[in-house]
Amino acid sequence: MLPVSRLSCPPSPPPKSAVWSESDMAASSSAARPSLEEACNILLQNEDAAFTAATEMLFKIVQNIVTHPSEDKYRALKRSNPTFAAKVCSAKGGVRFLKATGFIEQGTGDDATFALPADVDPELLGQAKAALKAVVRHRTQQMSRANEAERMRENAEAAQKLADLRRGSARHSSDRSASPWYRSHRVRGWRGAHRRWWGGSRTPSRAGRRTR
């Protein structure tokens, strides 16, 4: 899993004494913002559980902002939040998707906060929701195709094993039938059964004449 430090980040934040203005945040966001497509492609690199956890939480984050656009608590995300850190920050592409949506990372380490400027185009949030739906649908189709391919492979292996068993059984029967020992014992077995059936070595006609 890629560490967050290796993801594309905006320029270093100003000293704590400085104050971020809305224009500064917007300029920094547009200068360092990755694309939603790029972020989604990286999200697809996660294992199933991490992918599901990340996409579900990212969708919830965006949906909360769309539903409550005037509430600042939904526009600021603390990296120190255990749930947010485990589901988004630790997933490949999680932080990148936030930045593609317009979030700005302020601060460093556990004190860092992801803030969404108030002037972010609402259309970008709608595109973020659509991108998450599309990437989840794509992942579902990937899993379906992979499961179908695995099922077909297992069926092919089972059919091959059955064919091998049948060929082995037929070859064994053929080899046994061709053996002189098997043919001689088969004839002897038939003669013994014939004698037991007709009562000794006499032929049916003689046995019948003696009886009469």
C-alpha positions as a Markdown table, in Angstrom:
| # | Residue | x | y | z |
|---|---|---|---|---|
| 1 | Met | 0.0 | 0.0 | 0.0 |
| 2 | Leu | 1.4 | 3.4 | -1.0 |
| 3 | Pro | 2.1 | 5.7 | 2.0 |
| 4 | Val | 0.3 | 9.0 | 1.9 |
| 5 | Ser | 3.6 | 10.8 | 1.8 |
| 6 | Arg | 4.2 | 9.4 | -1.7 |
| 7 | Leu | 0.9 | 10.8 | -3.1 |
| 8 | Ser | 0.9 | 14.0 | -5.1 |
| 9 | Cys | 0.6 | 16.8 | -2.6 |
| 10 | Pro | 0.1 | 20.6 | -3.0 |
| 11 | Pro | 2.9 | 23.0 | -2.1 |
| 12 | Ser | 4.1 | 23.1 | 1.5 |
| 13 | Pro | 1.6 | 25.0 | 3.7 |
| 14 | Pro | 2.6 | 28.4 | 5.1 |
| 15 | Pro | 3.9 | 28.8 | 8.6 |
| 16 | Lys | 1.3 | 28.5 | 11.4 |
| 17 | Ser | 1.4 | 32.3 | 11.8 |
| 18 | Ala | 0.1 | 32.7 | 8.3 |
| 19 | Val | -3.6 | 32.6 | 7.5 |
| 20 | Trp | -5.2 | 30.8 | 4.5 |
| 21 | Ser | -7.5 | 33.0 | 2.6 |
| 22 | Glu | -10.2 | 31.6 | 0.3 |
| 23 | Ser | -8.3 | 32.8 | -2.7 |
| 24 | Asp | -5.1 | 31.2 | -1.6 |
| 25 | Met | -6.9 | 27.9 | -1.0 |
| 26 | Ala | -8.6 | 28.0 | -4.4 |
| 27 | Ala | -5.3 | 28.8 | -6.2 |
| 28 | Ser | -3.5 | 26.0 | -4.4 |
| 29 | Ser | -6.3 | 23.6 | -5.1 |
| 30 | Ser | -6.4 | 24.2 | -8.8 |
| 31 | Ala | -2.6 | 24.1 | -9.1 |
| 32 | Ala | -2.1 | 20.8 | -7.5 |
| 33 | Arg | -5.5 | 19.1 | -8.1 |
| 34 | Pro | -5.2 | 15.6 | -9.7 |
| 35 | Ser | -8.0 | 14.3 | -12.0 |
| 36 | Leu | -10.9 | 12.2 | -10.7 |
| 37 | Glu | -10.1 | 9.6 | -13.4 |
| 38 | Glu | -6.5 | 9.3 | -12.1 |
| 39 | Ala | -7.7 | 9.0 | -8.5 |
| 40 | Cys | -10.2 | 6.3 | -9.4 |
| 41 | Asn | -7.6 | 4.3 | -11.4 |
| 42 | Ile | -5.5 | 4.2 | -8.2 |
| 43 | Leu | -8.5 | 3.3 | -6.0 |
| 44 | Leu | -8.9 | 0.2 | -8.2 |
| 45 | Gln | -5.5 | -1.0 | -7.1 |
| 46 | Asn | -6.8 | -1.7 | -3.6 |
| 47 | Glu | -7.9 | -5.1 | -2.3 |
| 48 | Asp | -11.6 | -5.7 | -2.2 |
| 49 | Ala | -12.1 | -4.8 | 1.5 |
| 50 | Ala | -10.0 | -1.6 | 1.3 |
| 51 | Phe | -11.6 | -0.6 | -1.9 |
| 52 | Thr | -15.1 | -1.0 | -0.5 |
| 53 | Ala | -14.3 | 0.9 | 2.7 |
| 54 | Ala | -12.6 | 3.8 | 0.9 |
| 55 | Thr | -15.2 | 4.3 | -1.8 |
| 56 | Glu | -18.1 | 4.1 | 0.7 |
| 57 | Met | -16.6 | 6.7 | 3.0 |
| 58 | Leu | -15.6 | 9.0 | 0.2 |
| 59 | Phe | -19.1 | 8.9 | -1.2 |
| 60 | Lys | -20.5 | 9.7 | 2.3 |
| 61 | Ile | -18.1 | 12.6 | 2.6 |
| 62 | Val | -19.2 | 14.1 | -0.7 |
| 63 | Gln | -22.8 | 13.4 | -0.2 |
| 64 | Asn | -22.8 | 15.1 | 3.2 |
| 65 | Ile | -21.3 | 18.2 | 1.6 |
| 66 | Val | -23.9 | 18.2 | -1.2 |
| 67 | Thr | -26.7 | 17.7 | 1.3 |
| 68 | His | -25.4 | 20.3 | 3.8 |
| 69 | Pro | -23.5 | 22.8 | 1.7 |
| 70 | Ser | -23.5 | 25.5 | 4.4 |
| 71 | Glu | -22.2 | 23.4 | 7.3 |
| 72 | Asp | -18.5 | 23.7 | 7.8 |
| 73 | Lys | -18.2 | 20.5 | 9.8 |
| 74 | Tyr | -18.6 | 18.5 | 6.7 |
| 75 | Arg | -16.0 | 20.4 | 4.8 |
| 76 | Ala | -13.1 | 19.8 | 7.2 |
| 77 | Leu | -11.7 | 16.3 | 7.8 |
| 78 | Lys | -9.0 | 15.6 | 10.4 |
| 79 | Arg | -6.3 | 13.1 | 9.5 |
| 80 | Ser | -6.2 | 12.1 | 13.2 |
| 81 | Asn | -9.8 | 10.7 | 13.0 |
| 82 | Pro | -9.3 | 6.9 | 13.4 |
| 83 | Thr | -12.1 | 5.9 | 11.0 |
| 84 | Phe | -11.1 | 8.5 | 8.3 |
| 85 | Ala | -7.4 | 7.5 | 8.6 |
| 86 | Ala | -8.1 | 3.8 | 8.4 |
| 87 | Lys | -10.6 | 3.9 | 5.5 |
| 88 | Val | -9.4 | 6.8 | 3.4 |
| 89 | Cys | -5.9 | 7.9 | 4.2 |
| 90 | Ser | -4.5 | 4.3 | 4.3 |
| 91 | Ala | -6.2 | 3.3 | 1.0 |
| 92 | Lys | -4.4 | 3.8 | -2.3 |
| 93 | Gly | -5.9 | 6.8 | -4.0 |
| 94 | Gly | -8.0 | 7.9 | -1.1 |
| 95 | Val | -6.3 | 11.2 | -0.4 |
| 96 | Arg | -5.8 | 11.8 | -4.1 |
| 97 | Phe | -9.5 | 11.5 | -4.6 |
| 98 | Leu | -10.2 | 14.1 | -1.9 |
| 99 | Lys | -7.7 | 16.5 | -3.7 |
| 100 | Ala | -9.4 | 15.8 | -7.0 |
| 101 | Thr | -12.7 | 16.8 | -5.4 |
| 102 | Gly | -11.1 | 20.1 | -4.3 |
| 103 | Phe | -9.9 | 19.4 | -0.8 |
| 104 | Ile | -6.8 | 21.2 | 0.4 |
| 105 | Glu | -4.4 | 19.5 | 2.9 |
| 106 | Gln | -3.4 | 21.9 | 5.7 |
| 107 | Gly | -0.8 | 21.1 | 8.3 |
| 108 | Thr | 1.4 | 18.0 | 8.6 |
| 109 | Gly | 1.3 | 14.6 | 10.3 |
| 110 | Asp | -1.7 | 13.9 | 12.6 |
| 111 | Asp | -2.4 | 17.6 | 12.9 |
| 112 | Ala | -3.2 | 17.8 | 9.2 |
| 113 | Thr | -6.7 | 18.7 | 8.1 |
| 114 | Phe | -8.4 | 18.4 | 4.7 |
| 115 | Ala | -10.5 | 21.4 | 4.0 |
| 116 | Leu | -12.9 | 22.1 | 1.1 |
| 117 | Pro | -13.0 | 25.8 | 0.1 |
| 118 | Ala | -16.5 | 27.3 | 0.0 |
| 119 | Asp | -16.2 | 28.4 | -3.6 |
| 120 | Val | -15.6 | 24.9 | -5.0 |
| 121 | Asp | -17.9 | 24.4 | -8.0 |
| 122 | Pro | -20.9 | 22.2 | -6.9 |
| 123 | Glu | -20.6 | 20.6 | -10.3 |
| 124 | Leu | -17.3 | 19.1 | -9.3 |
| 125 | Leu | -18.9 | 17.5 | -6.3 |
| 126 | Gly | -21.5 | 16.0 | -8.6 |
| 127 | Gln | -18.8 | 14.7 | -10.9 |
| 128 | Ala | -17.1 | 13.2 | -7.8 |
| 129 | Lys | -20.2 | 11.3 | -6.9 |
| 130 | Ala | -20.6 | 10.0 | -10.5 |
| 131 | Ala | -17.0 | 9.0 | -10.6 |
| 132 | Leu | -17.4 | 6.9 | -7.4 |
| 133 | Lys | -20.5 | 5.2 | -8.7 |
| 134 | Ala | -18.7 | 4.4 | -12.0 |
| 135 | Val | -15.6 | 3.0 | -10.3 |
| 136 | Val | -17.6 | 0.8 | -8.0 |
| 137 | Arg | -19.6 | -0.5 | -11.0 |
| 138 | His | -16.4 | -1.1 | -12.9 |
| 139 | Arg | -15.0 | -3.0 | -9.9 |
| 140 | Thr | -18.1 | -5.1 | -9.6 |
| 141 | Gln | -17.9 | -6.0 | -13.3 |
| 142 | Gln | -14.2 | -6.9 | -12.8 |
| 143 | Met | -15.0 | -9.2 | -9.9 |
| 144 | Ser | -17.9 | -10.8 | -11.9 |
| 145 | Arg | -15.6 | -11.5 | -14.9 |
| 146 | Ala | -12.9 | -12.9 | -12.6 |
| 147 | Asn | -15.4 | -15.2 | -10.8 |
| 148 | Glu | -16.8 | -16.4 | -14.2 |
| 149 | Ala | -13.3 | -17.1 | -15.5 |
| 150 | Glu | -12.4 | -19.0 | -12.3 |
| 151 | Arg | -15.6 | -21.1 | -12.6 |
| 152 | Met | -14.8 | -21.9 | -16.3 |
| 153 | Arg | -11.3 | -22.9 | -15.4 |
| 154 | Glu | -12.5 | -25.2 | -12.6 |
| 155 | Asn | -15.0 | -26.8 | -14.9 |
| 156 | Ala | -12.4 | -27.3 | -17.6 |
| 157 | Glu | -10.0 | -28.9 | -15.1 |
| 158 | Ala | -12.8 | -31.2 | -13.8 |
| 159 | Ala | -13.7 | -32.2 | -17.4 |
| 160 | Gln | -10.1 | -32.9 | -18.2 |
| 161 | Lys | -9.7 | -35.1 | -15.1 |
| 162 | Leu | -12.8 | -37.1 | -16.0 |
| 163 | Ala | -11.5 | -37.5 | -19.6 |
| 164 | Asp | -8.2 | -38.7 | -18.3 |
| 165 | Leu | -9.9 | -41.2 | -16.0 |
| 166 | Arg | -12.0 | -42.6 | -18.8 |
| 167 | Arg | -9.0 | -43.0 | -21.1 |
| 168 | Gly | -7.1 | -44.7 | -18.3 |
| 169 | Ser | -9.9 | -47.1 | -17.6 |
| 170 | Ala | -10.4 | -47.9 | -21.3 |
| 171 | Arg | -6.7 | -48.5 | -21.8 |
| 172 | His | -6.5 | -50.7 | -18.8 |
| 173 | Ser | -9.5 | -52.8 | -20.0 |
| 174 | Ser | -7.9 | -53.1 | -23.5 |
| 175 | Asp | -4.5 | -54.2 | -22.1 |
| 176 | Arg | -6.2 | -56.7 | -19.9 |
| 177 | Ser | -8.3 | -58.1 | -22.7 |
| 178 | Ala | -5.2 | -58.5 | -24.9 |
| 179 | Ser | -3.3 | -60.4 | -22.3 |
| 180 | Pro | -3.0 | -64.2 | -23.2 |
| 181 | Trp | -3.3 | -65.1 | -19.5 |
| 182 | Tyr | -6.6 | -63.2 | -19.3 |
| 183 | Arg | -8.0 | -64.8 | -22.5 |
| 184 | Ser | -7.0 | -68.4 | -21.3 |
| 185 | His | -8.6 | -67.8 | -17.8 |
| 186 | Arg | -11.6 | -66.3 | -19.4 |
| 187 | Val | -12.1 | -69.4 | -21.6 |
| 188 | Arg | -11.5 | -71.7 | -18.6 |
| 189 | Gly | -14.1 | -69.7 | -16.6 |
| 190 | Trp | -16.6 | -70.1 | -19.3 |
| 191 | Arg | -16.0 | -73.9 | -19.5 |
| 192 | Gly | -16.3 | -74.3 | -15.8 |
| 193 | Ala | -19.6 | -72.4 | -15.7 |
| 194 | His | -20.8 | -74.6 | -18.6 |
| 195 | Arg | -20.0 | -77.8 | -16.7 |
| 196 | Arg | -21.7 | -76.5 | -13.5 |
| 197 | Trp | -24.8 | -75.5 | -15.4 |
| 198 | Trp | -25.3 | -78.8 | -17.3 |
| 199 | Gly | -24.1 | -81.1 | -14.5 |
| 200 | Gly | -20.6 | -82.2 | -15.3 |
| 201 | Ser | -18.8 | -82.6 | -18.6 |
| 202 | Arg | -21.6 | -84.3 | -20.5 |
| 203 | Thr | -23.3 | -82.4 | -23.2 |
| 204 | Pro | -27.0 | -81.5 | -22.9 |
| 205 | Ser | -28.1 | -84.1 | -25.4 |
| 206 | Arg | -26.3 | -87.0 | -23.7 |
| 207 | Ala | -27.5 | -86.0 | -20.3 |
| 208 | Gly | -31.0 | -85.9 | -21.7 |
| 209 | Arg | -30.8 | -89.3 | -23.3 |
| 210 | Arg | -29.4 | -90.9 | -20.1 |
| 211 | Thr | -32.3 | -89.4 | -18.1 |
| 212 | Arg | -34.9 | -90.8 | -20.4 |
